[in-house]
CSV table of C-alpha atoms in Angstrom, one decimal:
chain,number,residue,atom,x,y,z
A,1,MET,CA,-58.7,-18.0,-8.3
A,2,GLY,CA,-59.9,-14.9,-10.0
A,3,ARG,CA,-59.5,-12.9,-6.8
A,4,GLN,CA,-56.1,-14.1,-6.3
A,5,LYS,CA,-55.1,-13.2,-9.9
A,6,GLU,CA,-56.7,-9.8,-9.5
A,7,LEU,CA,-54.9,-9.2,-6.2
A,8,VAL,CA,-51.5,-10.2,-7.8
A,9,ASN,CA,-52.2,-7.8,-10.7
A,10,ARG,CA,-52.9,-5.0,-8.4
A,11,CYS,CA,-49.9,-5.7,-6.3
A,12,GLY,CA,-47.8,-5.7,-9.5
A,13,GLU,CA,-49.3,-2.4,-10.7
A,14,MET,CA,-48.5,-0.9,-7.2
A,15,LEU,CA,-44.9,-2.1,-7.1
A,16,HIS,CA,-44.2,-1.2,-10.8
A,17,ILE,CA,-41.5,1.3,-11.2
A,18,ARG,CA,-42.6,3.8,-13.8
A,19,TYR,CA,-39.2,5.5,-14.4
A,20,ARG,CA,-37.2,3.5,-16.9
A,21,LEU,CA,-33.7,4.8,-15.8
A,22,LEU,CA,-34.6,3.9,-12.1
A,23,ARG,CA,-35.6,0.4,-13.2
A,24,GLN,CA,-32.4,0.0,-15.2
A,25,ALA,CA,-30.4,1.1,-12.2
A,26,LEU,CA,-31.9,-1.3,-10.0
A,27,ALA,CA,-31.4,-4.1,-12.4
A,28,GLU,CA,-27.7,-3.2,-12.6
A,29,CYS,CA,-27.4,-3.1,-8.8
A,30,LEU,CA,-29.2,-6.5,-8.6
A,31,GLY,CA,-27.0,-8.1,-11.3
A,32,THR,CA,-23.9,-6.9,-9.9
A,33,LEU,CA,-25.0,-8.1,-6.4
A,34,ILE,CA,-25.5,-11.5,-7.9
A,35,LEU,CA,-22.2,-11.7,-9.6
A,36,VAL,CA,-20.3,-10.6,-6.6
A,37,MET,CA,-22.2,-12.8,-4.2
A,38,PHE,CA,-21.7,-16.0,-6.1
A,39,GLY,CA,-18.2,-15.2,-7.3
A,40,CYS,CA,-16.6,-14.0,-4.1
A,41,GLY,CA,-18.6,-16.7,-2.2
A,42,SER,CA,-16.9,-19.4,-4.1
A,43,VAL,CA,-13.5,-17.7,-3.4
A,44,ALA,CA,-14.3,-17.6,0.3
A,45,GLN,CA,-15.3,-21.2,0.3
A,46,VAL,CA,-12.0,-22.3,-1.2
A,47,VAL,CA,-9.8,-19.8,0.9
A,48,LEU,CA,-11.4,-20.4,4.2
A,49,SER,CA,-11.3,-24.3,3.8
A,50,ARG,CA,-7.7,-24.0,2.6
A,51,GLY,CA,-8.5,-25.7,-0.7
A,52,THR,CA,-10.4,-28.7,0.8
A,53,HIS,CA,-13.8,-27.6,-0.3
A,54,GLY,CA,-13.1,-26.5,-3.8
A,55,GLY,CA,-10.3,-25.2,-6.0
A,56,PHE,CA,-9.4,-23.0,-9.0
A,57,LEU,CA,-12.0,-24.9,-11.2
A,58,THR,CA,-14.9,-24.3,-8.9
A,59,ILE,CA,-14.1,-20.6,-8.7
A,60,ASN,CA,-14.2,-20.3,-12.4
A,61,LEU,CA,-17.4,-22.4,-12.7
A,62,ALA,CA,-19.1,-20.2,-9.9
A,63,PHE,CA,-18.1,-17.0,-11.7
A,64,GLY,CA,-19.4,-18.4,-15.0
A,65,PHE,CA,-22.7,-19.3,-13.4
A,66,ALA,CA,-22.9,-16.0,-11.6
A,67,VAL,CA,-22.4,-13.9,-15.0
A,68,THR,CA,-25.0,-16.1,-16.6
A,69,LEU,CA,-27.4,-15.6,-13.9
A,70,ALA,CA,-26.8,-11.9,-13.6
A,71,ILE,CA,-27.3,-11.6,-17.4
A,72,LEU,CA,-30.6,-13.5,-17.2
A,73,VAL,CA,-31.9,-11.3,-14.3
A,74,ALA,CA,-30.8,-7.8,-15.6
A,75,GLY,CA,-30.4,-8.2,-19.3
A,76,GLN,CA,-34.0,-7.6,-20.3
A,77,VAL,CA,-34.1,-4.3,-18.3
A,78,SER,CA,-30.7,-2.7,-18.4
A,79,GLY,CA,-28.5,-4.8,-20.7
A,80,ALA,CA,-26.6,-6.2,-17.8
A,81,HIS,CA,-23.4,-4.3,-18.0
A,82,LEU,CA,-22.3,-5.3,-14.5
A,83,ASN,CA,-19.2,-3.3,-14.7
A,84,PRO,CA,-18.5,0.6,-15.0
A,85,ALA,CA,-15.9,-0.2,-17.7
A,86,VAL,CA,-18.6,-1.8,-19.8
A,87,THR,CA,-21.0,1.1,-19.3
A,88,PHE,CA,-18.2,3.6,-20.3
A,89,ALA,CA,-17.4,1.6,-23.5
A,90,MET,CA,-21.1,1.5,-24.3
A,91,CYS,CA,-21.4,5.3,-23.9
A,92,PHE,CA,-18.2,5.9,-25.8
A,93,LEU,CA,-19.4,4.0,-28.7
A,94,ALA,CA,-22.8,5.9,-28.6
A,95,ARG,CA,-24.7,2.8,-27.7
A,96,GLU,CA,-25.9,4.3,-24.5
A,97,PRO,CA,-26.5,8.0,-23.5
A,98,TRP,CA,-23.9,9.4,-21.3
A,99,ILE,CA,-26.4,10.1,-18.6
A,100,LYS,CA,-26.3,6.4,-17.8
A,101,LEU,CA,-22.7,6.3,-17.0
A,102,PRO,CA,-22.9,8.0,-13.4
A,103,ILE,CA,-26.1,6.2,-12.6
A,104,TYR,CA,-25.1,2.9,-13.7
A,105,THR,CA,-21.7,3.3,-12.0
A,106,LEU,CA,-23.3,4.1,-8.7
A,107,ALA,CA,-25.8,1.3,-9.0
A,108,GLN,CA,-23.1,-1.2,-9.8
A,109,THR,CA,-20.8,0.0,-7.1
A,110,LEU,CA,-23.7,-0.2,-4.5
A,111,GLY,CA,-24.6,-3.8,-5.8
A,112,ALA,CA,-21.0,-5.1,-5.6
A,113,PHE,CA,-20.7,-3.8,-2.0
A,114,LEU,CA,-24.0,-5.3,-1.1
A,115,GLY,CA,-22.9,-8.6,-2.7
A,116,ALA,CA,-19.6,-8.4,-0.7
A,117,GLY,CA,-21.4,-7.6,2.5
A,118,ILE,CA,-23.5,-10.8,2.0
A,119,VAL,CA,-20.6,-12.9,1.7
A,120,PHE,CA,-18.8,-11.3,4.6
A,121,GLY,CA,-21.9,-11.8,6.7
A,122,LEU,CA,-22.2,-15.5,5.6
A,123,TYR,CA,-18.6,-16.3,6.4
A,124,TYR,CA,-18.1,-13.7,9.2
A,125,ASP,CA,-17.0,-16.3,11.9
A,126,ALA,CA,-14.9,-18.2,9.5
A,127,ILE,CA,-13.0,-15.1,8.4
A,128,TRP,CA,-12.3,-13.9,12.0
A,129,GLY,CA,-11.2,-17.4,13.0
A,130,PHE,CA,-9.1,-18.0,9.9
A,131,ALA,CA,-6.1,-16.0,11.3
A,132,ASN,CA,-6.8,-15.9,15.0
A,133,ASN,CA,-9.1,-12.9,15.1
A,134,GLU,CA,-6.9,-10.8,12.6
A,135,LEU,CA,-7.7,-9.4,9.2
A,136,ILE,CA,-4.7,-10.0,7.0
A,137,VAL,CA,-4.3,-8.8,3.4
A,138,SER,CA,-1.9,-11.3,1.9
A,139,GLY,CA,0.1,-14.3,3.0
A,140,PRO,CA,-1.0,-17.8,3.9
A,141,ASN,CA,-3.7,-16.4,6.3
A,142,GLY,CA,-4.7,-13.5,4.1
A,143,THR,CA,-8.5,-13.1,3.5
A,144,ALA,CA,-8.6,-9.8,1.7
A,145,GLY,CA,-8.2,-11.7,-1.7
A,146,ILE,CA,-11.7,-13.0,-1.2
A,147,PHE,CA,-13.1,-9.7,-2.2
A,148,ALA,CA,-10.4,-8.1,-4.4
A,149,THR,CA,-7.1,-8.6,-6.0
A,150,TYR,CA,-4.0,-7.2,-4.4
A,151,PRO,CA,-0.5,-7.0,-5.9
A,152,SER,CA,2.4,-9.1,-4.4
A,153,GLY,CA,5.3,-7.4,-2.8
A,154,HIS,CA,7.6,-8.1,-5.7
A,155,LEU,CA,5.1,-6.7,-8.4
A,156,ASP,CA,5.7,-3.1,-9.4
A,157,MET,CA,2.9,-0.6,-10.6
A,158,VAL,CA,3.5,-1.3,-14.4
A,159,ASN,CA,3.6,-5.0,-14.3
A,160,GLY,CA,0.4,-4.9,-12.0
A,161,PHE,CA,-1.4,-2.8,-14.5
A,162,PHE,CA,-0.8,-5.2,-17.5
A,163,ASP,CA,-1.5,-8.1,-15.3
A,164,GLN,CA,-5.0,-6.7,-14.5
A,165,ASP,CA,-5.7,-5.4,-18.0
A,166,ARG,CA,-4.4,-8.2,-20.3
A,167,PRO,CA,-7.5,-10.4,-20.0
A,168,ALA,CA,-9.6,-7.4,-21.1
A,169,LEU,CA,-7.3,-6.8,-24.0
A,170,VAL,CA,-7.5,-10.5,-25.2
A,171,VAL,CA,-11.4,-10.6,-24.9
A,172,GLY,CA,-11.6,-7.2,-26.7
A,173,THR,CA,-9.4,-8.4,-29.5
A,174,HIS,CA,-11.3,-11.6,-29.8
A,175,ARG,CA,-14.7,-9.6,-30.0
A,176,LEU,CA,-13.4,-7.5,-32.7
A,177,SER,CA,-11.8,-10.1,-34.8
A,178,THR,CA,-14.5,-13.0,-34.9
A,179,PRO,CA,-17.7,-11.6,-36.6
A,180,GLY,CA,-18.3,-15.3,-38.0
A,181,PHE,CA,-20.2,-16.5,-34.9
A,182,HIS,CA,-22.7,-13.4,-35.1
A,183,ARG,CA,-23.2,-14.1,-38.8
A,184,TRP,CA,-24.0,-17.6,-38.0
A,185,ARG,CA,-26.6,-16.5,-35.5
A,186,LEU,CA,-28.2,-14.5,-38.3
A,187,ARG,CA,-28.6,-17.7,-40.5
A,188,VAL,CA,-30.1,-19.8,-37.8
A,189,PRO,CA,-32.4,-17.7,-35.6
A,190,ALA,CA,-33.6,-20.7,-33.7
A,191,HIS,CA,-30.1,-21.0,-32.2
A,192,ASP,CA,-30.0,-17.5,-30.7
A,193,TRP,CA,-29.6,-18.8,-27.2
A,194,LEU,CA,-27.8,-15.7,-26.0
A,195,PRO,CA,-30.1,-13.6,-23.6
A,196,PRO,CA,-30.5,-10.0,-24.1
A,197,GLY,CA,-27.6,-8.2,-22.5
A,198,ALA,CA,-25.3,-10.8,-23.5
A,199,ALA,CA,-25.7,-10.1,-27.3
A,200,PRO,CA,-22.5,-8.5,-28.9
A,201,THR,CA,-22.4,-4.8,-29.3
A,202,LEU,CA,-19.5,-4.3,-31.7
A,203,HIS,CA,-20.8,-6.1,-34.6
A,204,ARG,CA,-24.3,-4.4,-35.0
A,205,GLY,CA,-23.1,-2.6,-38.2
A,206,ARG,CA,-22.3,-5.9,-39.8
A,207,GLU,CA,-25.7,-7.4,-38.8
A,208,ARG,CA,-27.5,-4.3,-40.3
A,209,GLU,CA,-25.4,-4.8,-43.5
A,210,ALA,CA,-26.4,-8.5,-43.6
A,211,GLY,CA,-30.1,-7.7,-43.2
A,212,SER,CA,-30.0,-5.2,-45.9
A,213,ARG,CA,-28.5,-7.7,-48.2
A,214,GLU,CA,-30.9,-10.4,-47.3
A,215,ALA,CA,-33.7,-7.8,-48.0
A,216,GLN,CA,-32.3,-7.4,-51.5
A,217,GLY,CA,-32.6,-11.2,-52.1
A,218,THR,CA,-29.1,-12.3,-51.5
A,219,ASP,CA,-27.7,-14.4,-48.7
A,220,LEU,CA,-24.8,-13.7,-46.3
A,221,SER,CA,-22.2,-15.1,-48.7
A,222,GLY,CA,-23.3,-12.7,-51.6
A,223,GLN,CA,-24.9,-15.4,-53.6
A,224,GLN,CA,-28.4,-15.4,-55.0
A,225,PRO,CA,-30.6,-18.1,-53.2
A,226,SER,CA,-31.6,-20.9,-55.4
A,227,HIS,CA,-35.3,-21.3,-56.3
A,228,CYS,CA,-37.2,-24.5,-57.2
A,229,SER,CA,-39.5,-24.4,-60.3
A,230,LEU,CA,-42.3,-26.8,-60.9
A,231,SER,CA,-42.5,-26.0,-64.6
């Protein structure tokens, strides 16, 4: 047993990557691979079965599971950005150095293509046989939508832009306007179920303010805590 443990420790030391930025880039690559593999895999299952083996709900559940798993895998190492837009926002807000933007973007893009390649390989025969050995972008026999979104023929560029960016606007507005949940997490540390990487980034200033107020003997509501006296 002792030899096995020693061998495992030696292997771990040999395989350990000493460059932190490289570890973070590999974590982003792996996290994005997981996200695309599970997410697009669920879409392929629904599309290629023509809705008989899943539906809209299963796709959403699969993407939610994929994001959660990707955060758990990469969050401790890189923060699990999983998207160049997230990395750009973190750099713009001075949460991350700008040197990470091109490196993370390259790693995330590589991970996305690897994840899509795994899905394509797993469903290779089904994709080619879906439209009689043709690869079609849209229509009832289209398979390109498994891996990306494509505008319909009636959709112009302006509406297509807002159609893709509206969810991001809703999420961003929600994050900026609801600090209550994050303050609740400060009051109840045992309920901090969010893994590293999923933690909010836009309310750190409020958290620091709350921490300084607690250090001065006040709670988050601005009231002095009550003390019991035995005398």
